[in-house]
Coordinates of C-alpha atoms in Angstrom, one line a residue:
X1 CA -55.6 37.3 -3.5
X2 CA -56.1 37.8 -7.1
X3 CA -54.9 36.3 -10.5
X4 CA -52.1 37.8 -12.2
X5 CA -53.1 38.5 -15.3
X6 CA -51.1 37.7 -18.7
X7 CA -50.7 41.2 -21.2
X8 CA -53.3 39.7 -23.2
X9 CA -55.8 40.3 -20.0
X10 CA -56.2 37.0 -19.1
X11 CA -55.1 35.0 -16.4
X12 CA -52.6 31.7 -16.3
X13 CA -55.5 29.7 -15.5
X14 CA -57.8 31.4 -18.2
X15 CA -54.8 30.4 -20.9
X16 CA -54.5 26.9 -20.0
X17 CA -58.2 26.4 -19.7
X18 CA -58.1 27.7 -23.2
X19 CA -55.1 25.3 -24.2
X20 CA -55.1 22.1 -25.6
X21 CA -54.5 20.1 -22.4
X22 CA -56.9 22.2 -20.4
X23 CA -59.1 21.1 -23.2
X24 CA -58.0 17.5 -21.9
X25 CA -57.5 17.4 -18.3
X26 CA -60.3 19.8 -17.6
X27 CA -62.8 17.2 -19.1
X28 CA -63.6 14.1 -16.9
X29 CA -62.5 11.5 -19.3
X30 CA -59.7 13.0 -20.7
X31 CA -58.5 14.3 -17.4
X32 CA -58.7 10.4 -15.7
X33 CA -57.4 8.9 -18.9
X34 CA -54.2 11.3 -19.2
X35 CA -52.8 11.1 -15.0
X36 CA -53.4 7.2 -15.6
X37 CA -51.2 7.1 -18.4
X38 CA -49.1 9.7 -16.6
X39 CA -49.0 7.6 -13.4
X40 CA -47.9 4.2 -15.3
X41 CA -45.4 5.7 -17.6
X42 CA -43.6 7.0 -14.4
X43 CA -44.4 3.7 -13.2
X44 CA -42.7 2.0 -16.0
X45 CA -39.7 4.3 -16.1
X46 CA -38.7 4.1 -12.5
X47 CA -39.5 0.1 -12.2
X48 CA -35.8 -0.4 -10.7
X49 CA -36.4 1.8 -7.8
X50 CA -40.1 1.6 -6.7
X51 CA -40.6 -2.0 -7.1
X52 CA -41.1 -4.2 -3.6
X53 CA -39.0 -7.4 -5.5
X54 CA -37.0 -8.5 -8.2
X55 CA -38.5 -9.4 -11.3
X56 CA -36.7 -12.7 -11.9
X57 CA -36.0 -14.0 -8.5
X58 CA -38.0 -17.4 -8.1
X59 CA -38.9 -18.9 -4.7
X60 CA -41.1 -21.8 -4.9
X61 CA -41.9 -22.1 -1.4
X62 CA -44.5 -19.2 -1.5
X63 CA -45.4 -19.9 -5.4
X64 CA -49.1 -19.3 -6.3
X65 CA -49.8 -17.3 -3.2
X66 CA -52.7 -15.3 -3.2
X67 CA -52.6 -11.5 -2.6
X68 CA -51.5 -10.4 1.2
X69 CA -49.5 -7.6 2.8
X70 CA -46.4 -8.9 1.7
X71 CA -47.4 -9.4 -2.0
X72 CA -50.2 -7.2 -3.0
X73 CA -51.5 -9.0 -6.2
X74 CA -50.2 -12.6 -4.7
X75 CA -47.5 -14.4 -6.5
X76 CA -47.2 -16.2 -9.7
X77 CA -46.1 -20.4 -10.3
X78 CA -42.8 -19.6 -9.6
X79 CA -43.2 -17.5 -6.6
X80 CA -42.2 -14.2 -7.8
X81 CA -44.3 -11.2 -6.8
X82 CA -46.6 -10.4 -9.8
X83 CA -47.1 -6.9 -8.7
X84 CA -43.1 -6.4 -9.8
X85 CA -43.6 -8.3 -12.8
X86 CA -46.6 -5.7 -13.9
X87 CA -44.1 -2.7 -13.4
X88 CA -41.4 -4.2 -15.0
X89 CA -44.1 -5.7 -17.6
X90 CA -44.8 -2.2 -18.4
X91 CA -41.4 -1.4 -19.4
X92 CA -41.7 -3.9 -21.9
X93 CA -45.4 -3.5 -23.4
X94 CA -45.1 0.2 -23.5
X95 CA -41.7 0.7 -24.9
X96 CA -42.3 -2.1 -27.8
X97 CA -45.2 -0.5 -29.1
X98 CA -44.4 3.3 -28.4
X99 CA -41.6 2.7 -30.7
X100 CA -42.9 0.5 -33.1
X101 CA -45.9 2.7 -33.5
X102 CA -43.4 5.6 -33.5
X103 CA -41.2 4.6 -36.3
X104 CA -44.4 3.0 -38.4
X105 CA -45.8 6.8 -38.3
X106 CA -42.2 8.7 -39.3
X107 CA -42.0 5.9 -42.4
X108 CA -45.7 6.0 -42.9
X109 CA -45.5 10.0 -43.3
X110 CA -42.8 9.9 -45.4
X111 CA -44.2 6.8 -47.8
X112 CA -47.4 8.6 -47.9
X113 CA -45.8 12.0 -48.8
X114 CA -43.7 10.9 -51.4
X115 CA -46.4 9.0 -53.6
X116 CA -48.9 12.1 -53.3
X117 CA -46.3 14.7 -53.8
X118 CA -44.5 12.9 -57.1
X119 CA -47.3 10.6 -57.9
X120 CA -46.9 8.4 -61.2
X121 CA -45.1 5.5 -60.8
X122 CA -43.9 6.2 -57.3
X123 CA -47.6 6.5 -56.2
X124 CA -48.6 3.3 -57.8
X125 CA -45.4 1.5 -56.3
X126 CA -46.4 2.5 -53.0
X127 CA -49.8 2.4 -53.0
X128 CA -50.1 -1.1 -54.2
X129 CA -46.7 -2.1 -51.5
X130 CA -49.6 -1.1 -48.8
X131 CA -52.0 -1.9 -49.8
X132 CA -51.3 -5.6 -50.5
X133 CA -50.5 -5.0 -46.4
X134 CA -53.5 -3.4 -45.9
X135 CA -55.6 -6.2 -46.9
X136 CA -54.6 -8.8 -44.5
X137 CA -55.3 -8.1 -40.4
X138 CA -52.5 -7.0 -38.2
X139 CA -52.3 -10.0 -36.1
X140 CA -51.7 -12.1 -39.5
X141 CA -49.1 -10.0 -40.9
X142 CA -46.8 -9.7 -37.2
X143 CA -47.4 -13.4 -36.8
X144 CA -46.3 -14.1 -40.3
X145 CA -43.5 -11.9 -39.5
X146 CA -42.1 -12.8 -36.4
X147 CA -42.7 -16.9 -37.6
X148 CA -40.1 -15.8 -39.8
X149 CA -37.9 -13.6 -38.4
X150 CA -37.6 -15.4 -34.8
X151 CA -38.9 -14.5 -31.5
X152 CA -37.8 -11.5 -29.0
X153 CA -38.4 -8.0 -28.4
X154 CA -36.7 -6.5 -32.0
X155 CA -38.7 -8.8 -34.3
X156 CA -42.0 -8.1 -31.9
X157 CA -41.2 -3.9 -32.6
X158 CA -40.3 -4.7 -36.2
X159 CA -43.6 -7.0 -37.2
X160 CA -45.7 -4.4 -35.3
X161 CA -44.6 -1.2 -37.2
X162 CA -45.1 -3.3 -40.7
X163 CA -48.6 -4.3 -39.5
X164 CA -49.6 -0.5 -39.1
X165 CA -47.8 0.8 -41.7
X166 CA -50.9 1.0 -44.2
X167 CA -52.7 3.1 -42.5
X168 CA -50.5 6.0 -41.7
X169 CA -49.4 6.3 -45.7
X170 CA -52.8 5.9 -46.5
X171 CA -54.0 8.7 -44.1
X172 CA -50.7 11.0 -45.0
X173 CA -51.0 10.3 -48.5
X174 CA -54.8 11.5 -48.6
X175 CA -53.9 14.7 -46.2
X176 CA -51.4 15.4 -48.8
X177 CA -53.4 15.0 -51.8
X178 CA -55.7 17.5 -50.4
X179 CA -53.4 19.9 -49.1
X180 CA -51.2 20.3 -52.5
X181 CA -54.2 22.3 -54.3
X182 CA -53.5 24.7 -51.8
X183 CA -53.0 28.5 -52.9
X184 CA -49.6 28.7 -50.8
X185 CA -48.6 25.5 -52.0
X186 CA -48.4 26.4 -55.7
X187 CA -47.2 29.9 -54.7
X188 CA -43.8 28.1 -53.0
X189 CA -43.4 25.8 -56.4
X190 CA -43.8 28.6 -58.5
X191 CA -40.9 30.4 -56.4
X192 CA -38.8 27.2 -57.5
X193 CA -38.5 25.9 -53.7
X194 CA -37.3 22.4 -53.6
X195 CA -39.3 19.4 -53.4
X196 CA -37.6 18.3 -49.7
X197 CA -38.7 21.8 -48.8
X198 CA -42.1 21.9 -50.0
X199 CA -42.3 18.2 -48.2
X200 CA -41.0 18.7 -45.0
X201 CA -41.3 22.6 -44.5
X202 CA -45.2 22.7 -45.5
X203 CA -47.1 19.9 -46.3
X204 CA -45.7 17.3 -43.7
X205 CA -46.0 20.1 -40.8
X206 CA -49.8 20.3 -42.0
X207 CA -50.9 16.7 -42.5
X208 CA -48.6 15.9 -39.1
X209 CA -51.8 16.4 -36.7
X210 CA -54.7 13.8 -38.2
X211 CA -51.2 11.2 -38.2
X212 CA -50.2 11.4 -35.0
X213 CA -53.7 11.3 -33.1
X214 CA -54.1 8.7 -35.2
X215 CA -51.0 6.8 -33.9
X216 CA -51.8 8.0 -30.9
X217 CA -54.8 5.5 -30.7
X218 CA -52.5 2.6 -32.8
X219 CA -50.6 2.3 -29.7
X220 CA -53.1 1.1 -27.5
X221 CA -53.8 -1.6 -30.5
X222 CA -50.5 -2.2 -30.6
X223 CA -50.4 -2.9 -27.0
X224 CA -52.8 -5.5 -27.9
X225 CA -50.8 -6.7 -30.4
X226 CA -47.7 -7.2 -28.5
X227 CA -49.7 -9.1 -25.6
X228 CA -51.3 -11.6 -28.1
X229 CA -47.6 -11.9 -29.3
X230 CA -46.5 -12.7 -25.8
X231 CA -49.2 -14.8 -25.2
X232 CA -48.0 -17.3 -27.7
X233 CA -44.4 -17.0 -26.8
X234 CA -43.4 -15.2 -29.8
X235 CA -42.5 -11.5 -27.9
X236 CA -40.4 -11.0 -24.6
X237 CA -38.2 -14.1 -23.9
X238 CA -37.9 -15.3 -20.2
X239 CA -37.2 -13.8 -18.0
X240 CA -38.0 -10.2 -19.1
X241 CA -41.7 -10.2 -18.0
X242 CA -44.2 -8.4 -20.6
X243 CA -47.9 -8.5 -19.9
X244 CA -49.0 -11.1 -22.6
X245 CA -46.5 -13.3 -21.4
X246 CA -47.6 -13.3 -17.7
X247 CA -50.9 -14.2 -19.1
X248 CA -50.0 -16.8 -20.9
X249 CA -47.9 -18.8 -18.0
X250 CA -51.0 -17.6 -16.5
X251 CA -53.3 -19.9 -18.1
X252 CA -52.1 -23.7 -16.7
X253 CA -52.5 -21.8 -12.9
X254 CA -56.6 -20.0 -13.8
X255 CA -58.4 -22.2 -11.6
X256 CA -55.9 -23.0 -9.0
X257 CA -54.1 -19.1 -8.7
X258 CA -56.4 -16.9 -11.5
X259 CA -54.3 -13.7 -10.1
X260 CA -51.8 -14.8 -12.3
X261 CA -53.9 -14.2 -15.2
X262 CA -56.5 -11.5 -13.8
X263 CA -54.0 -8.9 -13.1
X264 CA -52.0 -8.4 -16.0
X265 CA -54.8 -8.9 -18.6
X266 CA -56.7 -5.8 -16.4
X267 CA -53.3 -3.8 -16.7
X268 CA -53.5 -4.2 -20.3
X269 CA -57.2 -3.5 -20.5
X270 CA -57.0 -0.6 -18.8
X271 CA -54.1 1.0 -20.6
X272 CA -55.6 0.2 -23.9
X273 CA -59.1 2.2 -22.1
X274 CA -56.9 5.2 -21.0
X275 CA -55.4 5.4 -24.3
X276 CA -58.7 5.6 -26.6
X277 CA -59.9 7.8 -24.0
X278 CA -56.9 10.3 -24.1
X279 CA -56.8 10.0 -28.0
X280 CA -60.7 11.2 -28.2
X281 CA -60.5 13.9 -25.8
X282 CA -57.6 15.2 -27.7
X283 CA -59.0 14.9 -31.0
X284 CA -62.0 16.7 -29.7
X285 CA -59.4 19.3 -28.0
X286 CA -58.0 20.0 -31.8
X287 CA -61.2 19.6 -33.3
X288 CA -59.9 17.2 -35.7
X289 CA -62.9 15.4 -37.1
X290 CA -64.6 19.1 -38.0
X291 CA -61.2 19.9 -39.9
X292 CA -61.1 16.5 -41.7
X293 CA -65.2 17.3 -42.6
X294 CA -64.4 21.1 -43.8
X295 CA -61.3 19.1 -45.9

């Protein structure tokens, strides 16, 4: 049996090989990295259905019991199933900082636009705004944050898309800079096109890919982030489980039940692996760091 073949003469498996995610999934790295991440955002997403227990449900006769049949990664001080708790902990970790990170990229972009496109006193507004951020860790700035703002899940997504807000108007701003000495770029003012057209219609679209790979790999710090905000009670409220927090009721029960602590800590290990993984083999896929050389 042979390969159909596309018009261009090559076959379907020619063309994806060719693509960027064959350029991802065909290499070891990228390939393992991307159906792990795959395989817990599915996880995450259908929590309610596939999970062997509820979350929240406590029974203290079997509290502390290490892993068996009937619970898998044992369960925690309170007797619920710490296997469910990871799931449903993924719902939390993820979604935090894949929209935090998300909506620290779209502001970021349009920040860093704006001060290299007008520059003058917008530029120097901005850039110092970040940079004052920018000089000061991101664990600092979300703690300062949430300290002030309160605990919970909004103020954990808020504090975490201020903390990483430097870097992406930095980045844009430089890919911007570069790209408005451009021949096409002075060809579309000189037409008289408008400034939100010239923005959004030809430099963002450009400067988009260096931005987003770079967020891309954020997330797995933000993941970080959000644990270490968990750990000290300052993210996801009881009972909505989240992985720093599991870690940090884990901590009174290490030598006594250390599954408690062991299990979520390599759930967010892992995912933080599988993301810088992913985020290298697809920056190697779009050859990023020999465009940002050339640039």
């Amino acid at each position: 049996m042979t390969m159909p073949v596309t018009e261009t003469g090559t076959s379907p498996w020619q063309a994806f090989r060719r693509s960027v995610a064959g350029k991802i999934f065909l290499t070891s790295k990228g390939g393992i990295a991307g159906c792990y991440l795959i395989a817990i955002i599915l996880l995450a997403l259908l929590a309610p259905w596939i999970t062997p227990y509820p979350y929240d449900v406590q029974n203290l006769s079997i509290a502390a019991r290490p892993p068996d049949l009937a619970h898998p990664l044992g369960t925690d001080e309170f007797g619920r199933d710490v296997l469910s708790r990871i799931i449903y902990g993924a719902r939390t970790s993820l979604s935090v900082s894949i929209t935090a990170i998300a909506v620290s990229v779209f502001v970021g972009m349009c920040l860093g636009a704006a001060a290299a496109y007008f520059g003058g006193l917008i530029d120097r507004i901005i850039t110092a705004a970040v940079d004052l951020t920018w000089s000061f860790p991101e664990i600092l700035i979300a703690l300062i944050l949430v300290a002030i703002i309160g605990p919970g899940l909004n103020s954990t997504m808020f504090a975490i898309g201020i903390a990483y807000l430097a870097q992406f108007t930095r980045l844009t701003r430089a890919e911007i800079l570069a790209l408005k000495s451009e021949t096409y770029i002075e060809a579309t003012i000189g037409l008289g096109a408008s400034h939100s057209h010239i923005i959004f219609r030809h430099l963002l679209p450009n400067a988009m890919a260096p931005v987003i790979i770079c967020g891309m790999l954020a997330t797995g710090d933000a993941i970080i982030l959000e644990a270490t905000l968990g750990f000290f009670g300052l993210g996801a409220q009881p009972p909505v489980p989240s992985w720093g927090a599991m870690m940090s009721s884990g901590t009174a029960q290490i030598f006594k039940a250390p599954w408690i602590i062991i299990f979520p800590g390599c759930a967010v290990a892992v995912t933080v692996i599988a993301i810088n993984l992913f985020g290298d083999a697809l920056i190697r896929a779009l050859d990023i760091r020999s465009k940002l050389r050339d640039g």
